[in-house]
Every structure is written in C-alpha cells, then in structure tokens.
Amino acid sequence: MYRFYLVFFTFLFFVLFCAKVDSRIVQETSAFEVVEPPSDFHLSSLCPSGWKKKNEYCVINYQYVNSLEKNGGLGQSLPNVELDPKIIDLGRYLFFDPILSGDQQLSCAHCHHPAYSLSDGMKQSIGKNGVGYGPNRKDGVVLKRSAPSLWNVVYMKHLFWEGRASNLEDQAEGPLYSPDEMGSSPEIIESRLNDNSFYQKMFREAYGLKGQRISAKLVVDALTSFEKSLVSFSSRFDKWSTGDKNALSKEELFGYNVFRSFVARCAECHPPPMFTNNVFATIGVLDSGERDYGRETITGQNLLRGSFRVPTLRNITKTAPYMHAGNLETLEEVVQFYNEGGGRGNGAPSDLRIHWHVRKMGLSQNEITSLISFLNTLTDESSMPKFPKSVPSGLPVAIELESYQHRSSKQ
C-alpha cells in the first residue's frame, strides 16, 4: 500500500509539473525569407511589400485601412510617406551588417530580429560583447529595458520607451553610438564604409553625387528609410474592417467588443488603426532591476514618474515578453495584470500617479480569452524584410541557418 501511494503521488506530481510547464507560452518565432544577394550587391528598385510605386517612389498601400476611421477607429489620420526604393534597400543591408558597430560584432538586427518580429524575445536586451541573438543571446552588457518592435515606427512621435528621441534619425544614433550597445562613432562608420568598394558603389547608386563620399548622416538616413518601410496594415482585423465580415470569428468579435468596452477601456490608449495613441502612461509595471523613472528622466516632472510610451498592439502576439521591463511573459499575464488593477493591484510604488483608466476590471475568464483571441487578429508580418544571407562587409550576419531552421521546424 505504501508503494502504491508513493507511485501515485509521484505520478500526480509529474502530471502537475508538466501541466505547469506546458501552460507557458513558448516564444514563437516568425517566418522570414533568407535571400542570396546579387553578387555585386546592386540595389533593388522594387518597393517592399505593403508599399506601391508612385513616380519612382514607394508610398504606403493603405488598401485595408482607409475605412478604419469610420469603422471602429477614433479619427486618426494616416500620413502619406514617400521613400526611394534603392535607399530602402541600402538601409536593409546596413541594418543587418555588423560593420557599423565598434567591434564589428553587433548589428541592428541582433536586437530587432525578423525571427522575433523585429524585437529580440528577451526580458532585457543584451548589447556590447553579447553572443548570439534572440532569447538565447548571452554574456555582454545587460541593457535596462526590453527592445521594442520596429513595426510601424514611421508613425511614432516619440522613440525609446521613455521618448528621449522625437524622430527616427535621433533614435538610430542612440544605439549606434552608445558604449553599451554598438559602441561606434561617425568617424568609425565613415572610415569603414568608404574603404568598402561595395558600399561606395551602393551609396552612389542610392544617393547620386551626394553618395560620392559616404557620411554618417547618409548612413542614418538609409537606416531610417529602411525602418520606415516596416509597416503592418494587412491583418485579419484590417480585412474585416474593410468589409470582409468572415475575417473574424464570433469569439474574436466578442473580444473586440471587450477591447472597446467602457469596462476594459483598451481602445482609449490603443485606438485603431495604429493601436497606440502615441502618448505616455503610468500603469505601474514593476521594474526588472533598479528603479526606472521612465519619462520623468526626460521631463523632470514627477507627474510622469514611471511613465512609458504606449506601444502598438500590432503583431503583439509575436513580441513577448511585454512591457518596458519585459517582466510579463504572456498575453494572459498582461490581461490579468490589467484585470487586477495594474500597478494598484500588483504592489507598485505609492509615489506613482497611475493612470485613472487602470482599475480593477472584473473581466470573466471568457472575456479574457476572447480579448486575447482578438489580439491575435492584429498579426500581419507580410512586410517582413528579406534577410540577406551575406552583407557587403563579409562579416557574419545574425543568424545560424541550420539552428534557425531546426528551431522553426519544432514550432
């Protein structure tokens, strides 16, 4: 009898332990295409997916979002942006090339990787001297916050979690010249690129006479042109909003109603079509390490202590973990955090002026499940950039093809 109980409770413990492990959402990798670049690295004159050609320039194809302002949106207008396709393509190579970093080990793609929907899947990103990419990156300098995804940054009025940059050009120079991240300088960048025959040709091709001598300013311009091209507006929700009423299930539509409801109030900070209101909010998320004062460090206003930029919800199911501190691992945890009253219900410091919308909601499990189902309808990675198998510097790119394919086959 003793042996029976021992075996029974051992089996029960094993079942419960496995159930606990299986209940965690495993980081889902995103599909992307790895391409062999032209042997001479000539630049493409084709527009990326999600864009269309107009007078030799690329403009955003708003085919699925024109009616959003009339169908559940809150009156947000969308700008018309024109980009040169060759400059976009040049920026793509620079984005994936470690040549821009001081030690030639780190590229922009290490922290904004296509496999992790232009983020890195880490609680806190790892900068200089790190090894690998994605959640398996290790060693090196542990940065203060998680890496935000780059989807739709063309619409962002403030960059970085605390908004210290007001445009993409300033944002790009942040990690480029930070000693904790890429540790480079304008002099290093200009010296290396001007000594590279491929980049000499590519800059002339993209910029004409302005590209005769490669400057750090042109490098930043190319990088930001590429980043501006990363748009996401072809999700199932977008198709539903433009008339395809079969694009969403009943559960997802119910979740959308929860999202817009007076109880949940999600849409007030995350209105369509961008699913962010481009402002800062204090919700009381606990920090991963030392106290993070957020927007207050920029403005000096204690009213904004612990306030951070409201992120977009587009491709949100692909960009775990969540919040500036990366300490909420799943969407279930995020919704439960809000359902419990945000920081008010989760031990946030008493000196935070938490947004008045963040209150205990009392959502049922069915409402929570449906809300998360709706968030899944915002996934659209059709404009994911093509990953170059090699770059003009000849340095290794941020991918090990065999390990990525092996990992992807298990998803």
PDB file of C-alpha atoms in Angstrom, residues 128-399:
ATOM      1  CA  LYS A 128      28.070  45.041 -26.430  1.00  0.00           C
ATOM      2  CA  ASN A 129      30.092  41.799 -26.151  1.00  0.00           C
ATOM      3  CA  GLY A 130      26.972  39.634 -26.278  1.00  0.00           C
ATOM      4  CA  VAL A 131      26.961  36.309 -28.103  1.00  0.00           C
ATOM      5  CA  GLY A 132      24.114  35.037 -30.299  1.00  0.00           C
ATOM      6  CA  TYR A 133      20.702  36.588 -30.907  1.00  0.00           C
ATOM      7  CA  GLY A 134      17.141  36.226 -29.697  1.00  0.00           C
ATOM      8  CA  PRO A 135      16.279  34.695 -26.308  1.00  0.00           C
ATOM      9  CA  ASN A 136      19.483  32.640 -26.410  1.00  0.00           C
ATOM     10  CA  ARG A 137      21.754  35.704 -26.571  1.00  0.00           C
ATOM     11  CA  LYS A 138      24.084  35.713 -23.561  1.00  0.00           C
ATOM     12  CA  ASP A 139      27.033  37.444 -21.903  1.00  0.00           C
ATOM     13  CA  GLY A 140      27.717  41.082 -22.754  1.00  0.00           C
ATOM     14  CA  VAL A 141      26.157  44.239 -21.330  1.00  0.00           C
ATOM     15  CA  VAL A 142      22.621  43.751 -19.993  1.00  0.00           C
ATOM     16  CA  LEU A 143      20.599  46.785 -21.016  1.00  0.00           C
ATOM     17  CA  LYS A 144      17.996  48.476 -18.870  1.00  0.00           C
ATOM     18  CA  ARG A 145      14.877  47.659 -20.909  1.00  0.00           C
ATOM     19  CA  SER A 146      13.401  45.317 -23.476  1.00  0.00           C
ATOM     20  CA  ALA A 147      13.788  46.055 -27.193  1.00  0.00           C
ATOM     21  CA  PRO A 148      10.563  47.448 -28.709  1.00  0.00           C
ATOM     22  CA  SER A 149       9.485  46.033 -32.054  1.00  0.00           C
ATOM     23  CA  LEU A 150      10.034  48.262 -35.083  1.00  0.00           C
ATOM     24  CA  TRP A 151       6.668  47.687 -36.746  1.00  0.00           C
ATOM     25  CA  ASN A 152       5.069  50.978 -37.850  1.00  0.00           C
ATOM     26  CA  VAL A 153       7.772  53.176 -36.303  1.00  0.00           C
ATOM     27  CA  VAL A 154       7.149  55.567 -39.189  1.00  0.00           C
ATOM     28  CA  TYR A 155       4.060  56.721 -37.248  1.00  0.00           C
ATOM     29  CA  MET A 156       5.712  57.097 -33.852  1.00  0.00           C
ATOM     30  CA  LYS A 157       6.077  60.621 -32.467  1.00  0.00           C
ATOM     31  CA  HIS A 158       8.377  59.507 -29.652  1.00  0.00           C
ATOM     32  CA  LEU A 159      11.034  56.797 -29.761  1.00  0.00           C
ATOM     33  CA  PHE A 160      12.548  54.678 -26.972  1.00  0.00           C
ATOM     34  CA  TRP A 161      10.399  53.653 -24.027  1.00  0.00           C
ATOM     35  CA  GLU A 162      10.804  56.993 -22.279  1.00  0.00           C
ATOM     36  CA  GLY A 163      10.597  59.017 -25.511  1.00  0.00           C
ATOM     37  CA  ARG A 164      14.036  60.594 -25.445  1.00  0.00           C
ATOM     38  CA  ALA A 165      14.087  60.789 -29.268  1.00  0.00           C
ATOM     39  CA  SER A 166      11.474  62.672 -31.253  1.00  0.00           C
ATOM     40  CA  ASN A 167      12.435  61.288 -34.668  1.00  0.00           C
ATOM     41  CA  LEU A 168      13.935  58.135 -36.146  1.00  0.00           C
ATOM     42  CA  GLU A 169      17.217  59.822 -37.003  1.00  0.00           C
ATOM     43  CA  ASP A 170      17.898  60.650 -33.347  1.00  0.00           C
ATOM     44  CA  GLN A 171      16.747  57.180 -32.345  1.00  0.00           C
ATOM     45  CA  ALA A 172      19.141  55.461 -34.767  1.00  0.00           C
ATOM     46  CA  GLU A 173      22.117  57.375 -33.405  1.00  0.00           C
ATOM     47  CA  GLY A 174      21.282  56.220 -29.866  1.00  0.00           C
ATOM     48  CA  PRO A 175      22.296  52.536 -30.141  1.00  0.00           C
ATOM     49  CA  LEU A 176      24.899  53.288 -32.843  1.00  0.00           C
ATOM     50  CA  TYR A 177      26.973  55.491 -30.567  1.00  0.00           C
ATOM     51  CA  SER A 178      26.105  54.086 -27.156  1.00  0.00           C
ATOM     52  CA  PRO A 179      29.155  52.471 -25.481  1.00  0.00           C
ATOM     53  CA  ASP A 180      26.833  49.809 -24.025  1.00  0.00           C
ATOM     54  CA  GLU A 181      25.403  48.858 -27.400  1.00  0.00           C
ATOM     55  CA  MET A 182      27.082  49.228 -30.791  1.00  0.00           C
ATOM     56  CA  GLY A 183      29.857  51.444 -29.432  1.00  0.00           C
ATOM     57  CA  SER A 184      30.589  53.123 -32.750  1.00  0.00           C
ATOM     58  CA  SER A 185      31.232  56.698 -33.879  1.00  0.00           C
ATOM     59  CA  PRO A 186      30.717  58.760 -37.048  1.00  0.00           C
ATOM     60  CA  GLU A 187      34.461  58.521 -37.724  1.00  0.00           C
ATOM     61  CA  ILE A 188      34.495  54.716 -37.459  1.00  0.00           C
ATOM     62  CA  ILE A 189      31.446  54.344 -39.701  1.00  0.00           C
ATOM     63  CA  GLU A 190      32.731  56.728 -42.367  1.00  0.00           C
ATOM     64  CA  SER A 191      36.218  55.212 -42.406  1.00  0.00           C
ATOM     65  CA  ARG A 192      34.991  51.622 -42.808  1.00  0.00           C
ATOM     66  CA  LEU A 193      32.283  52.254 -45.390  1.00  0.00           C
ATOM     67  CA  ASN A 194      34.457  54.496 -47.531  1.00  0.00           C
ATOM     68  CA  ASP A 195      37.068  51.724 -47.602  1.00  0.00           C
ATOM     69  CA  ASN A 196      34.497  49.187 -48.803  1.00  0.00           C
ATOM     70  CA  SER A 197      34.099  49.095 -52.601  1.00  0.00           C
ATOM     71  CA  PHE A 198      30.632  47.568 -52.422  1.00  0.00           C
ATOM     72  CA  TYR A 199      29.306  50.293 -50.140  1.00  0.00           C
ATOM     73  CA  GLN A 200      30.988  53.004 -52.218  1.00  0.00           C
ATOM     74  CA  LYS A 201      29.067  51.765 -55.254  1.00  0.00           C
ATOM     75  CA  MET A 202      25.801  51.271 -53.354  1.00  0.00           C
ATOM     76  CA  PHE A 203      25.781  54.772 -51.858  1.00  0.00           C
ATOM     77  CA  ARG A 204      26.444  56.312 -55.269  1.00  0.00           C
ATOM     78  CA  GLU A 205      23.622  54.216 -56.691  1.00  0.00           C
ATOM     79  CA  ALA A 206      21.223  55.328 -53.946  1.00  0.00           C
ATOM     80  CA  TYR A 207      22.208  58.979 -53.485  1.00  0.00           C
ATOM     81  CA  GLY A 208      23.910  60.009 -56.725  1.00  0.00           C
ATOM     82  CA  LEU A 209      26.504  62.738 -56.244  1.00  0.00           C
ATOM     83  CA  LYS A 210      25.628  63.009 -52.536  1.00  0.00           C
ATOM     84  CA  GLY A 211      26.889  59.474 -52.140  1.00  0.00           C
ATOM     85  CA  GLN A 212      30.361  60.131 -53.577  1.00  0.00           C
ATOM     86  CA  ARG A 213      31.742  60.393 -50.052  1.00  0.00           C
ATOM     87  CA  ILE A 214      29.827  58.298 -47.525  1.00  0.00           C
ATOM     88  CA  SER A 215      28.892  60.275 -44.432  1.00  0.00           C
ATOM     89  CA  ALA A 216      27.440  59.107 -41.133  1.00  0.00           C
ATOM     90  CA  LYS A 217      24.457  61.343 -41.877  1.00  0.00           C
ATOM     91  CA  LEU A 218      23.684  59.397 -45.076  1.00  0.00           C
ATOM     92  CA  VAL A 219      24.085  56.117 -43.195  1.00  0.00           C
ATOM     93  CA  VAL A 220      21.475  57.212 -40.650  1.00  0.00           C
ATOM     94  CA  ASP A 221      19.212  58.393 -43.477  1.00  0.00           C
ATOM     95  CA  ALA A 222      19.408  54.991 -45.184  1.00  0.00           C
ATOM     96  CA  LEU A 223      18.816  53.098 -41.931  1.00  0.00           C
ATOM     97  CA  THR A 224      15.759  55.170 -41.055  1.00  0.00           C
ATOM     98  CA  SER A 225      14.356  54.855 -44.592  1.00  0.00           C
ATOM     99  CA  PHE A 226      14.508  51.094 -44.177  1.00  0.00           C
ATOM    100  CA  GLU A 227      12.911  51.273 -40.727  1.00  0.00           C
ATOM    101  CA  LYS A 228      10.106  53.471 -42.078  1.00  0.00           C
ATOM    102  CA  SER A 229       9.315  50.752 -44.623  1.00  0.00           C
ATOM    103  CA  LEU A 230       8.393  48.260 -41.877  1.00  0.00           C
ATOM    104  CA  VAL A 231       4.616  48.656 -41.953  1.00  0.00           C
ATOM    105  CA  SER A 232       1.892  46.284 -40.801  1.00  0.00           C
ATOM    106  CA  PHE A 233      -1.624  47.025 -42.053  1.00  0.00           C
ATOM    107  CA  SER A 234      -2.877  43.801 -43.652  1.00  0.00           C
ATOM    108  CA  SER A 235      -4.061  41.817 -40.640  1.00  0.00           C
ATOM    109  CA  ARG A 236      -7.331  39.907 -40.450  1.00  0.00           C
ATOM    110  CA  PHE A 237      -8.723  42.782 -38.419  1.00  0.00           C
ATOM    111  CA  ASP A 238      -7.861  45.212 -41.218  1.00  0.00           C
ATOM    112  CA  LYS A 239      -9.575  42.984 -43.772  1.00  0.00           C
ATOM    113  CA  TRP A 240     -12.643  42.693 -41.548  1.00  0.00           C
ATOM    114  CA  SER A 241     -12.776  46.462 -41.129  1.00  0.00           C
ATOM    115  CA  THR A 242     -12.847  46.972 -44.888  1.00  0.00           C
ATOM    116  CA  GLY A 243     -15.780  44.664 -45.476  1.00  0.00           C
ATOM    117  CA  ASP A 244     -14.645  41.041 -45.161  1.00  0.00           C
ATOM    118  CA  LYS A 245     -17.065  40.081 -42.405  1.00  0.00           C
ATOM    119  CA  ASN A 246     -15.839  36.466 -42.433  1.00  0.00           C
ATOM    120  CA  ALA A 247     -12.315  37.510 -41.464  1.00  0.00           C
ATOM    121  CA  LEU A 248     -13.078  37.374 -37.717  1.00  0.00           C
ATOM    122  CA  SER A 249     -14.791  34.649 -35.717  1.00  0.00           C
ATOM    123  CA  LYS A 250     -17.601  35.284 -33.238  1.00  0.00           C
ATOM    124  CA  GLU A 251     -15.175  34.890 -30.350  1.00  0.00           C
ATOM    125  CA  GLU A 252     -12.767  37.416 -31.891  1.00  0.00           C
ATOM    126  CA  LEU A 253     -15.584  39.899 -32.491  1.00  0.00           C
ATOM    127  CA  PHE A 254     -16.686  39.472 -28.908  1.00  0.00           C
ATOM    128  CA  GLY A 255     -13.093  40.120 -27.865  1.00  0.00           C
ATOM    129  CA  TYR A 256     -13.087  43.300 -29.967  1.00  0.00           C
ATOM    130  CA  ASN A 257     -16.195  44.469 -28.136  1.00  0.00           C
ATOM    131  CA  VAL A 258     -14.441  43.797 -24.819  1.00  0.00           C
ATOM    132  CA  PHE A 259     -11.439  45.733 -26.159  1.00  0.00           C
ATOM    133  CA  ARG A 260     -13.653  48.763 -26.925  1.00  0.00           C
ATOM    134  CA  SER A 261     -15.846  48.467 -23.850  1.00  0.00           C
ATOM    135  CA  PHE A 262     -16.126  51.050 -21.095  1.00  0.00           C
ATOM    136  CA  VAL A 263     -15.023  48.374 -18.609  1.00  0.00           C
ATOM    137  CA  ALA A 264     -11.765  47.380 -20.303  1.00  0.00           C
ATOM    138  CA  ARG A 265     -11.030  50.746 -21.998  1.00  0.00           C
ATOM    139  CA  CYS A 266      -8.212  49.188 -24.087  1.00  0.00           C
ATOM    140  CA  ALA A 267      -9.106  51.245 -27.155  1.00  0.00           C
ATOM    141  CA  GLU A 268      -8.629  54.552 -25.349  1.00  0.00           C
ATOM    142  CA  CYS A 269      -4.845  54.055 -25.245  1.00  0.00           C
ATOM    143  CA  HIS A 270      -4.649  51.655 -28.192  1.00  0.00           C
ATOM    144  CA  PRO A 271      -7.062  53.051 -30.803  1.00  0.00           C
ATOM    145  CA  PRO A 272      -7.071  51.696 -34.351  1.00  0.00           C
ATOM    146  CA  PRO A 273      -5.623  51.896 -36.882  1.00  0.00           C
ATOM    147  CA  MET A 274      -2.214  52.267 -35.207  1.00  0.00           C
ATOM    148  CA  PHE A 275      -3.352  50.699 -31.909  1.00  0.00           C
ATOM    149  CA  THR A 276      -1.414  53.284 -29.931  1.00  0.00           C
ATOM    150  CA  ASN A 277      -2.253  56.879 -29.068  1.00  0.00           C
ATOM    151  CA  ASN A 278       1.429  57.890 -29.137  1.00  0.00           C
ATOM    152  CA  VAL A 279       1.402  59.227 -25.590  1.00  0.00           C
ATOM    153  CA  PHE A 280       2.922  58.189 -22.257  1.00  0.00           C
ATOM    154  CA  ALA A 281       1.095  56.394 -19.492  1.00  0.00           C
ATOM    155  CA  THR A 282       1.889  55.281 -15.957  1.00  0.00           C
ATOM    156  CA  ILE A 283       0.385  51.863 -15.342  1.00  0.00           C
ATOM    157  CA  GLY A 284       2.597  50.658 -12.504  1.00  0.00           C
ATOM    158  CA  VAL A 285       4.547  47.807 -14.075  1.00  0.00           C
ATOM    159  CA  LEU A 286       7.266  46.666 -11.677  1.00  0.00           C
ATOM    160  CA  ASP A 287      10.852  47.140 -12.865  1.00  0.00           C
ATOM    161  CA  SER A 288      13.178  44.228 -13.543  1.00  0.00           C
ATOM    162  CA  GLY A 289      16.086  45.664 -11.571  1.00  0.00           C
ATOM    163  CA  GLU A 290      16.864  49.134 -10.291  1.00  0.00           C
ATOM    164  CA  ARG A 291      14.073  51.682 -10.196  1.00  0.00           C
ATOM    165  CA  ASP A 292      13.195  53.001 -13.661  1.00  0.00           C
ATOM    166  CA  TYR A 293      11.716  56.502 -13.560  1.00  0.00           C
ATOM    167  CA  GLY A 294      10.784  56.481 -17.246  1.00  0.00           C
ATOM    168  CA  ARG A 295       9.537  59.713 -18.789  1.00  0.00           C
ATOM    169  CA  GLU A 296      10.383  61.696 -15.646  1.00  0.00           C
ATOM    170  CA  THR A 297      14.085  61.390 -16.526  1.00  0.00           C
ATOM    171  CA  ILE A 298      13.390  63.347 -19.719  1.00  0.00           C
ATOM    172  CA  THR A 299      10.936  65.982 -18.498  1.00  0.00           C
ATOM    173  CA  GLY A 300      11.848  66.281 -14.808  1.00  0.00           C
ATOM    174  CA  GLN A 301       8.141  66.081 -13.939  1.00  0.00           C
ATOM    175  CA  ASN A 302       7.310  63.714 -11.091  1.00  0.00           C
ATOM    176  CA  LEU A 303       3.815  63.532 -12.555  1.00  0.00           C
ATOM    177  CA  LEU A 304       5.405  61.316 -15.252  1.00  0.00           C
ATOM    178  CA  ARG A 305       7.394  59.111 -12.881  1.00  0.00           C
ATOM    179  CA  GLY A 306       7.280  55.536 -14.138  1.00  0.00           C
ATOM    180  CA  SER A 307       5.530  56.648 -17.322  1.00  0.00           C
ATOM    181  CA  PHE A 308       6.397  54.938 -20.601  1.00  0.00           C
ATOM    182  CA  ARG A 309       5.377  55.140 -24.243  1.00  0.00           C
ATOM    183  CA  VAL A 310       2.175  53.312 -25.113  1.00  0.00           C
ATOM    184  CA  PRO A 311       3.310  50.595 -27.560  1.00  0.00           C
ATOM    185  CA  THR A 312       1.424  49.480 -30.631  1.00  0.00           C
ATOM    186  CA  LEU A 313      -0.534  46.239 -30.330  1.00  0.00           C
ATOM    187  CA  ARG A 314       0.103  45.219 -33.914  1.00  0.00           C
ATOM    188  CA  ASN A 315       1.924  41.856 -34.019  1.00  0.00           C
ATOM    189  CA  ILE A 316       1.637  41.820 -30.233  1.00  0.00           C
ATOM    190  CA  THR A 317       1.310  38.019 -30.136  1.00  0.00           C
ATOM    191  CA  LYS A 318       4.783  37.762 -31.700  1.00  0.00           C
ATOM    192  CA  THR A 319       6.699  40.159 -29.460  1.00  0.00           C
ATOM    193  CA  ALA A 320       6.731  38.610 -25.986  1.00  0.00           C
ATOM    194  CA  PRO A 321       7.827  39.323 -23.301  1.00  0.00           C
ATOM    195  CA  TYR A 322       5.900  42.520 -22.628  1.00  0.00           C
ATOM    196  CA  MET A 323       6.263  45.970 -21.071  1.00  0.00           C
ATOM    197  CA  HIS A 324       9.393  48.106 -20.781  1.00  0.00           C
ATOM    198  CA  ALA A 325      10.807  45.716 -18.192  1.00  0.00           C
ATOM    199  CA  GLY A 326       9.886  42.569 -20.110  1.00  0.00           C
ATOM    200  CA  ASN A 327       8.563  41.028 -16.904  1.00  0.00           C
ATOM    201  CA  LEU A 328       5.187  39.854 -18.234  1.00  0.00           C
ATOM    202  CA  GLU A 329       5.850  36.775 -20.327  1.00  0.00           C
ATOM    203  CA  THR A 330       2.486  36.107 -21.934  1.00  0.00           C
ATOM    204  CA  LEU A 331      -0.597  37.990 -23.066  1.00  0.00           C
ATOM    205  CA  GLU A 332      -2.526  36.145 -20.376  1.00  0.00           C
ATOM    206  CA  GLU A 333      -0.259  37.729 -17.773  1.00  0.00           C
ATOM    207  CA  VAL A 334      -0.703  41.162 -19.360  1.00  0.00           C
ATOM    208  CA  VAL A 335      -4.505  40.976 -19.336  1.00  0.00           C
ATOM    209  CA  GLN A 336      -4.545  39.602 -15.797  1.00  0.00           C
ATOM    210  CA  PHE A 337      -2.251  42.459 -14.719  1.00  0.00           C
ATOM    211  CA  TYR A 338      -4.775  44.991 -16.008  1.00  0.00           C
ATOM    212  CA  ASN A 339      -7.720  42.969 -14.724  1.00  0.00           C
ATOM    213  CA  GLU A 340      -6.243  43.147 -11.205  1.00  0.00           C
ATOM    214  CA  GLY A 341      -5.922  46.923 -11.415  1.00  0.00           C
ATOM    215  CA  GLY A 342      -2.470  47.256 -12.970  1.00  0.00           C
ATOM    216  CA  GLY A 343       0.087  48.622 -10.529  1.00  0.00           C
ATOM    217  CA  ARG A 344      -2.628  49.338  -7.972  1.00  0.00           C
ATOM    218  CA  GLY A 345      -3.284  45.639  -7.610  1.00  0.00           C
ATOM    219  CA  ASN A 346       0.283  44.453  -8.054  1.00  0.00           C
ATOM    220  CA  GLY A 347       2.364  46.299  -5.470  1.00  0.00           C
ATOM    221  CA  ALA A 348       3.539  49.318  -7.457  1.00  0.00           C
ATOM    222  CA  PRO A 349       5.358  52.090  -5.527  1.00  0.00           C
ATOM    223  CA  SER A 350       2.963  54.514  -3.846  1.00  0.00           C
ATOM    224  CA  ASP A 351       4.597  57.570  -5.437  1.00  0.00           C
ATOM    225  CA  LEU A 352       3.415  56.615  -8.941  1.00  0.00           C
ATOM    226  CA  ARG A 353       0.452  58.550 -10.340  1.00  0.00           C
ATOM    227  CA  ILE A 354      -1.145  55.632 -12.100  1.00  0.00           C
ATOM    228  CA  HIS A 355      -3.455  56.461 -14.999  1.00  0.00           C
ATOM    229  CA  TRP A 356      -7.052  56.689 -13.849  1.00  0.00           C
ATOM    230  CA  HIS A 357      -8.176  54.198 -16.524  1.00  0.00           C
ATOM    231  CA  VAL A 358      -6.090  51.485 -14.877  1.00  0.00           C
ATOM    232  CA  ARG A 359      -8.565  49.999 -12.384  1.00  0.00           C
ATOM    233  CA  LYS A 360      -9.776  46.556 -11.448  1.00  0.00           C
ATOM    234  CA  MET A 361     -11.963  45.415 -14.340  1.00  0.00           C
ATOM    235  CA  GLY A 362     -13.554  42.205 -13.150  1.00  0.00           C
ATOM    236  CA  LEU A 363     -13.419  40.533 -16.561  1.00  0.00           C
ATOM    237  CA  SER A 364     -14.593  36.937 -16.694  1.00  0.00           C
ATOM    238  CA  GLN A 365     -12.340  34.170 -17.984  1.00  0.00           C
ATOM    239  CA  ASN A 366     -14.424  34.047 -21.161  1.00  0.00           C
ATOM    240  CA  GLU A 367     -13.928  37.781 -21.711  1.00  0.00           C
ATOM    241  CA  ILE A 368     -10.182  37.454 -21.107  1.00  0.00           C
ATOM    242  CA  THR A 369      -9.881  34.542 -23.535  1.00  0.00           C
ATOM    243  CA  SER A 370     -11.912  36.368 -26.187  1.00  0.00           C
ATOM    244  CA  LEU A 371      -9.868  39.550 -25.748  1.00  0.00           C
ATOM    245  CA  ILE A 372      -6.647  37.619 -26.344  1.00  0.00           C
ATOM    246  CA  SER A 373      -8.248  35.948 -29.373  1.00  0.00           C
ATOM    247  CA  PHE A 374      -8.962  39.412 -30.774  1.00  0.00           C
ATOM    248  CA  LEU A 375      -5.350  40.496 -30.231  1.00  0.00           C
ATOM    249  CA  ASN A 376      -4.313  37.559 -32.409  1.00  0.00           C
ATOM    250  CA  THR A 377      -6.193  39.145 -35.318  1.00  0.00           C
ATOM    251  CA  LEU A 378      -3.720  42.063 -35.334  1.00  0.00           C
ATOM    252  CA  THR A 379      -0.890  39.850 -36.597  1.00  0.00           C
ATOM    253  CA  ASP A 380       0.479  40.791 -40.008  1.00  0.00           C
ATOM    254  CA  GLU A 381       4.098  40.188 -40.964  1.00  0.00           C
ATOM    255  CA  SER A 382       3.592  40.275 -44.715  1.00  0.00           C
ATOM    256  CA  SER A 383       6.031  43.212 -44.949  1.00  0.00           C
ATOM    257  CA  MET A 384       8.793  41.357 -43.112  1.00  0.00           C
ATOM    258  CA  PRO A 385      12.084  42.357 -44.758  1.00  0.00           C
ATOM    259  CA  LYS A 386      14.135  39.788 -46.630  1.00  0.00           C
ATOM    260  CA  PHE A 387      17.131  38.662 -44.597  1.00  0.00           C
ATOM    261  CA  PRO A 388      20.351  38.871 -46.660  1.00  0.00           C
ATOM    262  CA  LYS A 389      22.387  35.693 -46.427  1.00  0.00           C
ATOM    263  CA  SER A 390      25.508  37.825 -46.709  1.00  0.00           C
ATOM    264  CA  VAL A 391      26.334  41.530 -46.416  1.00  0.00           C
ATOM    265  CA  PRO A 392      28.836  43.796 -48.207  1.00  0.00           C
ATOM    266  CA  SER A 393      31.353  43.713 -45.334  1.00  0.00           C
ATOM    267  CA  GLY A 394      31.612  39.920 -45.492  1.00  0.00           C
ATOM    268  CA  LEU A 395      31.019  39.748 -41.730  1.00  0.00           C
ATOM    269  CA  PRO A 396      28.682  37.069 -40.280  1.00  0.00           C
ATOM    270  CA  VAL A 397      25.015  38.023 -40.173  1.00  0.00           C
ATOM    271  CA  ALA A 398      22.806  37.483 -37.124  1.00  0.00           C
ATOM    272  CA  ILE A 399      21.596  34.039 -37.994  1.00  0.00           C
TER     273      ILE A 399
END
